[in-house]
CSV table of C-alpha atoms and ligand atoms in Angstrom, one decimal:
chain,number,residue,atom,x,y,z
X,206,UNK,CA,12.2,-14.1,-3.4
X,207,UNK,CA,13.7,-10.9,-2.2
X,208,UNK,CA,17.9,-12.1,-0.6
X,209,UNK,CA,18.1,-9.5,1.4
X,210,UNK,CA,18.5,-9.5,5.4
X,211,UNK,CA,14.7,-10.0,6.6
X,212,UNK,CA,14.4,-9.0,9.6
X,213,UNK,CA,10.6,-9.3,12.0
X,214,UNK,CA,10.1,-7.2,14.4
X,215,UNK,CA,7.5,-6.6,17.0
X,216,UNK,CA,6.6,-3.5,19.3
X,217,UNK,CA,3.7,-3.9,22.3
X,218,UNK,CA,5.7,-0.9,25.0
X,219,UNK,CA,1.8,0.7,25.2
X,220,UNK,CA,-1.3,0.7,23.8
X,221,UNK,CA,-0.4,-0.3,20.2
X,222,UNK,CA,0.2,-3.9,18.9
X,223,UNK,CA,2.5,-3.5,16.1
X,224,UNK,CA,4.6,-5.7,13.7
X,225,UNK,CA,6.8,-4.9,11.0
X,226,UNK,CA,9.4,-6.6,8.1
X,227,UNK,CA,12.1,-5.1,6.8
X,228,UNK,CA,14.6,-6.3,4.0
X,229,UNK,CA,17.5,-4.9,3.8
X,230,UNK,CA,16.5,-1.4,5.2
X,231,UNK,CA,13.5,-0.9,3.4
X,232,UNK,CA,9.7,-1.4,5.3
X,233,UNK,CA,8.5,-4.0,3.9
X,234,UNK,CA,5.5,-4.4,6.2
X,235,UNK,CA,4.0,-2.2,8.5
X,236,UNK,CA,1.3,-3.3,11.1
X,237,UNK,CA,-0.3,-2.0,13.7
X,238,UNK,CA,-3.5,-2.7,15.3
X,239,UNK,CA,-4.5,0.4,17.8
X,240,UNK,CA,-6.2,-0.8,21.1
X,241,UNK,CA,-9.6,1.9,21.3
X,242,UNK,CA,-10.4,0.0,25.0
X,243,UNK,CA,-8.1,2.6,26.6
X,244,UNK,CA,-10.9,5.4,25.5
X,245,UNK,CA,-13.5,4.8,28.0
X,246,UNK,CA,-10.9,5.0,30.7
X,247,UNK,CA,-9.7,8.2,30.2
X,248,UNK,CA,-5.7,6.8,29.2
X,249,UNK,CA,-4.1,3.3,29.2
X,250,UNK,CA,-5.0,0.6,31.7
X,251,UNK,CA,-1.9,-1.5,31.8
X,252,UNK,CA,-3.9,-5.0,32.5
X,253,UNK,CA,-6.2,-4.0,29.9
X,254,UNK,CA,-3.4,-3.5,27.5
X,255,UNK,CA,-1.7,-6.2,28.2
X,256,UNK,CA,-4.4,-8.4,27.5
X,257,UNK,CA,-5.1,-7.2,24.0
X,258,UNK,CA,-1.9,-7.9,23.0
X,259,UNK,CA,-1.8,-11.0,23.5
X,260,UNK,CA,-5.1,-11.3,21.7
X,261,UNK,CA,-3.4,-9.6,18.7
X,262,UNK,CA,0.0,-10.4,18.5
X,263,UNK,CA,0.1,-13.7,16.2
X,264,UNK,CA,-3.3,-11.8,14.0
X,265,UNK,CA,-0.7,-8.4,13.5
X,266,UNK,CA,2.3,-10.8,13.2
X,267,UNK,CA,0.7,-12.7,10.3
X,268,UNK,CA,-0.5,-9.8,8.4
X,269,UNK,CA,3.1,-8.5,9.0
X,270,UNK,CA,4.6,-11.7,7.2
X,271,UNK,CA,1.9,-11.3,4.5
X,272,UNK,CA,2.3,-8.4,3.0
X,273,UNK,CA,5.8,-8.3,3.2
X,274,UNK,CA,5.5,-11.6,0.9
X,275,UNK,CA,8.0,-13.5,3.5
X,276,UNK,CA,7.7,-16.3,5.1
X,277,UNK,CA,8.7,-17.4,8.6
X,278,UNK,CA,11.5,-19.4,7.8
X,279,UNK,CA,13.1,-16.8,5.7
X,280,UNK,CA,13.7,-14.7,8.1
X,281,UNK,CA,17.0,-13.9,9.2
X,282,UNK,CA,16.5,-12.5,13.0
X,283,UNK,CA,13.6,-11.6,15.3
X,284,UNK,CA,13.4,-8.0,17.4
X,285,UNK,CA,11.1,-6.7,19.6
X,286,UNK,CA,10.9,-3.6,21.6
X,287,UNK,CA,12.6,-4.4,25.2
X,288,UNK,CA,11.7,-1.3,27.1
X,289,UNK,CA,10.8,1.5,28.1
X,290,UNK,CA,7.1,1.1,28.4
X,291,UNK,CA,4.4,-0.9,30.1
X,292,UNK,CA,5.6,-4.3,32.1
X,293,UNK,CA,3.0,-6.2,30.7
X,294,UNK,CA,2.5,-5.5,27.4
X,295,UNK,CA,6.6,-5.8,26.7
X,296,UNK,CA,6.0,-9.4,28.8
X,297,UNK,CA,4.2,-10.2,25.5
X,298,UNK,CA,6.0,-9.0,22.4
X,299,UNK,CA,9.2,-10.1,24.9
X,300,UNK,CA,8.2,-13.4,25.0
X,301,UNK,CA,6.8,-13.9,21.5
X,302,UNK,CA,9.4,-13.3,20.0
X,303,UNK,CA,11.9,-15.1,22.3
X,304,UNK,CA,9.8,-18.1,21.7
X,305,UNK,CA,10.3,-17.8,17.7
X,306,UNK,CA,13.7,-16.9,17.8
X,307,UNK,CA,14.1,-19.8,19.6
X,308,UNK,CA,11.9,-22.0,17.4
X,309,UNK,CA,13.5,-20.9,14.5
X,310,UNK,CA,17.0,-21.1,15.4
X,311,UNK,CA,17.5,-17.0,14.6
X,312,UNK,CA,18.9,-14.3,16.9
X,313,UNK,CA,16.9,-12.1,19.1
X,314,UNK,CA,17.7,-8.2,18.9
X,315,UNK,CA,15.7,-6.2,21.5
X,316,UNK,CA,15.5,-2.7,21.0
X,317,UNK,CA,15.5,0.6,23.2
X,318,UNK,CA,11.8,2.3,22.0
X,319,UNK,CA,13.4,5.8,21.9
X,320,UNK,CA,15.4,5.1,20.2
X,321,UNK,CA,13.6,3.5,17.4
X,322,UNK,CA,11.6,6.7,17.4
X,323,UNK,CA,14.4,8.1,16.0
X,324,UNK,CA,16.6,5.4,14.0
X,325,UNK,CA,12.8,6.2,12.2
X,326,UNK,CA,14.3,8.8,10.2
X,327,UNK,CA,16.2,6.2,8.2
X,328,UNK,CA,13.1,4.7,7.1
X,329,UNK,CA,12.3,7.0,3.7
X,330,UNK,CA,14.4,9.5,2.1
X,331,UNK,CA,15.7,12.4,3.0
X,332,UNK,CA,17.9,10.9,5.9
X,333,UNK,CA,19.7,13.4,8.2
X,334,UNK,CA,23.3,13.2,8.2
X,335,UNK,CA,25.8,12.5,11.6
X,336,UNK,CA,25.4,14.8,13.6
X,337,UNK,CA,21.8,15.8,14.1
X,338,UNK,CA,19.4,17.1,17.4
X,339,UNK,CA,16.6,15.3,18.0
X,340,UNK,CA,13.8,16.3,20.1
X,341,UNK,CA,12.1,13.1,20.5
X,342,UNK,CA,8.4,13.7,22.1
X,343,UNK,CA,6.0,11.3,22.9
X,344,UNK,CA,3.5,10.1,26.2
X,345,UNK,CA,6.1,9.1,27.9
X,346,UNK,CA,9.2,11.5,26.8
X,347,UNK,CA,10.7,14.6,26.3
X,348,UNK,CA,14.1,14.7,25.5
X,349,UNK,CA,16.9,16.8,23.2
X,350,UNK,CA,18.7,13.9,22.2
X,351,UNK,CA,22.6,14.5,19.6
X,352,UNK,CA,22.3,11.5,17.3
X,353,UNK,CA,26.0,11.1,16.2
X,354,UNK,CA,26.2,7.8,14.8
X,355,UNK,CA,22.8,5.1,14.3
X,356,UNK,CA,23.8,3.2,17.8
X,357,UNK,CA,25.6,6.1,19.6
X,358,UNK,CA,23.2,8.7,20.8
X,359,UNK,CA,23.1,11.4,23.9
X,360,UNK,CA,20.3,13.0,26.1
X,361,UNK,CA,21.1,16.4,26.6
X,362,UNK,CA,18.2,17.6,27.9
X,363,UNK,CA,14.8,16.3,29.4
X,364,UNK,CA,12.3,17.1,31.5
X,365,UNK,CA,12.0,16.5,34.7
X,366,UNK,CA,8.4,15.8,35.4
X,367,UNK,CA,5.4,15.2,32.5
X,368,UNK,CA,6.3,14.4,29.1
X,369,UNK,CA,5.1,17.1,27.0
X,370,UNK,CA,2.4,14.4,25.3
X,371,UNK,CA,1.0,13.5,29.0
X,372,UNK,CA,0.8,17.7,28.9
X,373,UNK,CA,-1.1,17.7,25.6
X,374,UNK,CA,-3.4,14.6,26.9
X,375,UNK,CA,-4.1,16.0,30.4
X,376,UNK,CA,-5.0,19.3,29.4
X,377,UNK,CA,-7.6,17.3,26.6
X,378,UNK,CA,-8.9,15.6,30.2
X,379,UNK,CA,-9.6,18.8,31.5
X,380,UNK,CA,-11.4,20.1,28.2
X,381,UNK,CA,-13.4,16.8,28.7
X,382,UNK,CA,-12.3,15.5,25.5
X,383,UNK,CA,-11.5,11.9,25.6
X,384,UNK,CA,-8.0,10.0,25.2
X,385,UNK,CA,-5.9,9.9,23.7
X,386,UNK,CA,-6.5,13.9,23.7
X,387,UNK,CA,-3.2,15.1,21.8
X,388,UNK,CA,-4.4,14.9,18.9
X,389,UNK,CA,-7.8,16.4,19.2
X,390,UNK,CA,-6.1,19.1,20.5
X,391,UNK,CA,-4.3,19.2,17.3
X,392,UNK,CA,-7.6,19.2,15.3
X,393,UNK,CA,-9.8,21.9,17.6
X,394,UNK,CA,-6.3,24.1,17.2
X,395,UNK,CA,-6.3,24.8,13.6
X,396,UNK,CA,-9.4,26.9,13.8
X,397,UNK,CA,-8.3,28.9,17.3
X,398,UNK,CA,-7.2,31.9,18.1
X,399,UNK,CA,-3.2,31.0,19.5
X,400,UNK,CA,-3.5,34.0,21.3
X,401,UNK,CA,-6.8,34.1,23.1
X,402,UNK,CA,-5.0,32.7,26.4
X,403,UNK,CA,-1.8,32.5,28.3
X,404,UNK,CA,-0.4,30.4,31.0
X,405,UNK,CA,2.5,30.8,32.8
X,406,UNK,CA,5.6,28.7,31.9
X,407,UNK,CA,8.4,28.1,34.1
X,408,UNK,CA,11.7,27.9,32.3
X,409,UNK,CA,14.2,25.3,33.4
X,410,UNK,CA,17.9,25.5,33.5
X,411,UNK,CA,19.9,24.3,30.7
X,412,UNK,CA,18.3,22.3,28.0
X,413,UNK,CA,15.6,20.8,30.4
X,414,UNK,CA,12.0,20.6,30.7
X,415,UNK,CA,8.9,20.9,33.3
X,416,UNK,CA,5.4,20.5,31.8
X,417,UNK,CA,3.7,19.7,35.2
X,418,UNK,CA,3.1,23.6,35.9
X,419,UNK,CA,1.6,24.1,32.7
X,420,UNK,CA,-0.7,21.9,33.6
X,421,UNK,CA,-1.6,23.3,36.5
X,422,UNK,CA,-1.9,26.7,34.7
X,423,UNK,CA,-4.1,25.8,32.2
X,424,UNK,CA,-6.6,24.1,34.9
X,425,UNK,CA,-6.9,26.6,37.0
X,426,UNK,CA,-7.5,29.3,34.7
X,427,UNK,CA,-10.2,27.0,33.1
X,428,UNK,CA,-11.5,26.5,36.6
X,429,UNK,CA,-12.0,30.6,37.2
X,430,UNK,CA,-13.5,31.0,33.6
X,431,UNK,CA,-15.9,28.5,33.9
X,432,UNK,CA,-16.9,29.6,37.5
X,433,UNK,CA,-18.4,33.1,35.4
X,434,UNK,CA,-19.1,31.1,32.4
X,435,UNK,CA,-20.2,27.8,32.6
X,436,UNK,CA,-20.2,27.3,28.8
X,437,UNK,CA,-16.7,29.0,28.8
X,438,UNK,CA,-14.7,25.8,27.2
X,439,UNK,CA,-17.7,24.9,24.9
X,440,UNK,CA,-18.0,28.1,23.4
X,441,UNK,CA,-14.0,29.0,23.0
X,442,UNK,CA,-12.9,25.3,22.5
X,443,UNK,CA,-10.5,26.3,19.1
X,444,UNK,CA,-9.2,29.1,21.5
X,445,UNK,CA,-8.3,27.2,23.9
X,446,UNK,CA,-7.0,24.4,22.7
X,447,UNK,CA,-4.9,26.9,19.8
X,448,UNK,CA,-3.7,28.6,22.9
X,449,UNK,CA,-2.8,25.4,24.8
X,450,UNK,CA,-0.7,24.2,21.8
X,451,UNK,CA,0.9,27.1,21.3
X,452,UNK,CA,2.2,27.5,24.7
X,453,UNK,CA,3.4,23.6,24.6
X,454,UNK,CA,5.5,24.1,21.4
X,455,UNK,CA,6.9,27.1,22.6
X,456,UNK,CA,8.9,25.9,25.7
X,457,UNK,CA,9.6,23.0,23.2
X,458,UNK,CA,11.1,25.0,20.7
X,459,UNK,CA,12.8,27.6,22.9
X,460,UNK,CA,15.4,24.8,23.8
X,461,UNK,CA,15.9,23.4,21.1
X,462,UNK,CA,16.7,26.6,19.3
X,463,UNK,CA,19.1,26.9,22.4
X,464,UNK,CA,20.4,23.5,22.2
X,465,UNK,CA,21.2,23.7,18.2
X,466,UNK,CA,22.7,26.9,19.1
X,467,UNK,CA,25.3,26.2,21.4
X,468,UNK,CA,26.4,23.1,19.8
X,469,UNK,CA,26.8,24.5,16.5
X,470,UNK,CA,24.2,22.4,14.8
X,471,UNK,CA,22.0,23.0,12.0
X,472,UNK,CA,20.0,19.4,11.5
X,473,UNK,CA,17.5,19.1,13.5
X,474,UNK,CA,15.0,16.1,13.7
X,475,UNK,CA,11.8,15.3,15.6
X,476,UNK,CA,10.4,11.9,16.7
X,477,UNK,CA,7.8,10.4,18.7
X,478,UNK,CA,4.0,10.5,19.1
X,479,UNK,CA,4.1,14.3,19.4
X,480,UNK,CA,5.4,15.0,16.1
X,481,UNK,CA,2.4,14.0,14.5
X,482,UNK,CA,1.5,17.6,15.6
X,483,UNK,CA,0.6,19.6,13.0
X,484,UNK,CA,1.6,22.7,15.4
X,485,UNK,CA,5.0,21.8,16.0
X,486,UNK,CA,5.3,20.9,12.1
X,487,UNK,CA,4.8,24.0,11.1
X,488,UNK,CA,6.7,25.3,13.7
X,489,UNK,CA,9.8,23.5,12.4
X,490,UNK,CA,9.1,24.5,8.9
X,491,UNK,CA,8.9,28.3,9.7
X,492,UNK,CA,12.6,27.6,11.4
X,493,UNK,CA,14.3,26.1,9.0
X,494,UNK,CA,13.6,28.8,6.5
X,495,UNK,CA,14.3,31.9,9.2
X,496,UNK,CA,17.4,29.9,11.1
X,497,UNK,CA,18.7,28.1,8.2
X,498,UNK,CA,17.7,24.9,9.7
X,499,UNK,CA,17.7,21.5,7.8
X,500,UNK,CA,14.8,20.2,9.2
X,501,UNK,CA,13.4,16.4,9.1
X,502,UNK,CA,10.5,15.5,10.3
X,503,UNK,CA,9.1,11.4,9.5
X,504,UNK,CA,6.2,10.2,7.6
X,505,UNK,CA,3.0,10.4,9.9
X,506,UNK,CA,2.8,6.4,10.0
X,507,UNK,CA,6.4,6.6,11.6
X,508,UNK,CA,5.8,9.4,14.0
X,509,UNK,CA,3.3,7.9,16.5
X,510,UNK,CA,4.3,4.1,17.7
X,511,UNK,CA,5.2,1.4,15.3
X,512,UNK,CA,6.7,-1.9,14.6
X,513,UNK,CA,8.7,-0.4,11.3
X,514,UNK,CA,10.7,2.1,13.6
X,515,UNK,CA,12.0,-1.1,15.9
X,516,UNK,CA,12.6,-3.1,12.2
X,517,UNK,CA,14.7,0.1,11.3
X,518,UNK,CA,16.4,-0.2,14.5
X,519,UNK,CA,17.1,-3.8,14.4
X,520,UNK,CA,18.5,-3.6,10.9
X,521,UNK,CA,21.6,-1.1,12.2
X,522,UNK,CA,21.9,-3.5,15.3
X,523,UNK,CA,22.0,-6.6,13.0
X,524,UNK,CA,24.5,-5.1,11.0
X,525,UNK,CA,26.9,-4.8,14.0
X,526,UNK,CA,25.8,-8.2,15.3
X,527,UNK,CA,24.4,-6.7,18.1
X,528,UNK,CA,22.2,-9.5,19.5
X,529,UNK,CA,20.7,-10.4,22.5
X,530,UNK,CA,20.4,-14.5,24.0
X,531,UNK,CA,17.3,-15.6,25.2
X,532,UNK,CA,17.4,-14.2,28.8
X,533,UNK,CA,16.7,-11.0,27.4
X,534,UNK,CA,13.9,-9.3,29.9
X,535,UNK,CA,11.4,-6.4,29.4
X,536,UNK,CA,12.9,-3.7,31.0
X,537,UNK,CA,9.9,-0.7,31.7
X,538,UNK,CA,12.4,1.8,32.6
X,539,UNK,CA,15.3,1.1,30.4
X,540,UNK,CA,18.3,3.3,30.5
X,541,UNK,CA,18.6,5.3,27.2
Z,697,KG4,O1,5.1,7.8,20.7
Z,697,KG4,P1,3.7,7.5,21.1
Z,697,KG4,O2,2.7,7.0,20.0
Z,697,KG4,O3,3.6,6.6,22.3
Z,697,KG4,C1,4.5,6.7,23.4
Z,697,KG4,O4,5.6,6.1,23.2
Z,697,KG4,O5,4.2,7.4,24.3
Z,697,KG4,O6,3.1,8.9,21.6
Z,697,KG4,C2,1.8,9.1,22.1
Z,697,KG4,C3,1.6,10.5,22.5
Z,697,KG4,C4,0.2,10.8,23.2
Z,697,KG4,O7,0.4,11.6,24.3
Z,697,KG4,C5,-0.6,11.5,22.1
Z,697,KG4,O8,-1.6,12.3,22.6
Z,697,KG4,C6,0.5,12.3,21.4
Z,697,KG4,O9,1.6,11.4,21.3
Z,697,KG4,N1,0.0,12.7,20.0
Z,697,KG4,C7,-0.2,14.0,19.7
Z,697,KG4,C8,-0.6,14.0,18.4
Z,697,KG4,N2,-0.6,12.7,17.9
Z,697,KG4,C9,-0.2,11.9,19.0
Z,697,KG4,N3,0.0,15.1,20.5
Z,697,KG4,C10,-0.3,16.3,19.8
Z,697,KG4,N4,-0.7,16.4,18.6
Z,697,KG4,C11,-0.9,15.3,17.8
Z,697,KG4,N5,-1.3,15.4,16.5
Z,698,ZN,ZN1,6.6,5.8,21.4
């Protein structure tokens, strides 16, 4: 048996039931069972979500412990994902793994989601060095965060309405493409012509964001094509959503550019759901060559939510005994 610190940790702040263990600070075990209910609803219903999890929390757990080789009583701490995210599905991880910290006599770390997203760039090799820009992107955020240390992090910019994900899955709703429509978008984009449309963007002061006009943009242009066209958005779909995704990572990498800029730094990272995109990807690839960027971007499985990013997390925290007791409480809006 591996002596390292073994550390389980559990993440339930949406629509994903995820467990992970690491040793030491390697993944040892990464689970995650996806919750397709959400599909038919157009986006997550919170009860709904709530209620798979605790269908599949001790299934995803066990796997978790399984193929890590490890069991429960070598463990050295238990962490789950406090907040932000969806009352009732952090109720459940929450609780869960209170109740076995509690039952096995270990501490309890709860960890901030966002920043697992990025403390996910530790995970594999090659890890950015202190200090680094993050632009951490998911459903529920948009932020330029400076990483200068693993526990001390800084928003410097955010937006101030939509996430930039909620953009990507809204404009999908409009297409009539189903949720979670980010990354269908993603996949109808690849063949499209970037080009073919434009919306209007409206440019925020410092390093912040606003997606919710974009929005609007893009449905009311649909809404006049299709009035002369009714097949407009099946017969351009590629176009559109190439030019959708364009105009997204644009505003997203016209701050960032500005943000790296003006604090004089060159790494520059990218978490979160959203960096699955293939778009922004390449995006980042094209910059590091043309700005002299060092860019890192994290394996697809640690991009979108995960139990092995709150493991990571944990694993820095454990190391500066930063543990929680057992009135630790969900927190759906938790500071950053
Ligand atoms: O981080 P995440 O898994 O969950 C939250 O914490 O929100 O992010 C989910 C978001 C969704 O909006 C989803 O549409 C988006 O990430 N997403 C993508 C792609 N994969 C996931 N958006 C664009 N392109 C993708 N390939
Ligand atoms: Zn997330």
């Amino acid at each position: 048996m591996n002596n390292g610190i073994k550390i389980l940790a559990i993440e339930s702040s949406c629509d994903e039931t995820a467990a992970s263990v690491i040793i030491n600070s390697k993944i040892a075990s990464n689970i995650v069972a996806t919750q397709d209910i959400h599909e038919q609803y157009g986006g997550v219903v919170p009860e709904l979500a709530s209620r798979q999890h605790q269908i599949n929390i001790v299934p995803v757990v066990e796997r978790a412990l399984k193929e890590a080789g490890v069991s429960k009583n070598d463990l050295d701490a238990i962490a789950c994902t406090q907040g932000p995210g969806l009352l009732g599905g952090l109720l459940v991880g929450v609780s869960f793994a209170k109740s076995l910290a509690q039952g096995l006599d270990l501490p309890l770390i709860g960890v901030h989601h966002m920043h697992a997203h990025i403390l996910a760039h530790f995970i594999d090799d090659p890890q950015p060095q202190f200090p680094f820009l993050c632009l951490t992107v998911s459903g529920g955020h948009t932020q330029i965060v400076l990483v200068e240390d693993y526990l001390k992090m800084k928003v410097i910019g955010q937006t101030i309405d939509d996430a930039v994900g909620e953009a990507f899955d809204k404009s999908a709703k409009i297409l009539g493409l189903p949720y979670p429509g980010g990354p269908l978008i993603d996949k109808y984009a690849k063949e499209g012509n970037p080009d073919f449309l434009k919306f209007a963007d409206v440019e925020m002061a410092n390093f912040d964001y606003s997606f919710s006009g974009i929005k609007t943009s893009i449905l009311y242009t649909l809404r006049k094509e299709v009035a002369k066209d009714p097949d407009y958005v099946e017969n351009n779909l590629s176009d559109i959503c190439a030019s959708i995704q364009k105009t997204l990572i644009d505003i997203l990498i016209k701050k960032l550019i500005k943000a790296s800029k003006s604090l004089g730094v060159n790494r520059v990272a990218i978490a979160g759901g959203v960096s699955a995109n293939s778009g922004l990807r390449n995006k980042l690839s094209q910059l590091s060559e043309k700005l002299g960027w060092e860019v890192f971007i994290p394996a697809f499985q640690y991009c979108t939510d995960n139990a092995g990013m709150i493991a990571m997390a944990a694993h820095f925290k454990y190391l500066e005994k930063d543990f929680s007791d057992l009135s630790l409480r969900p927190d759906p809006r938790m500071p950053f």
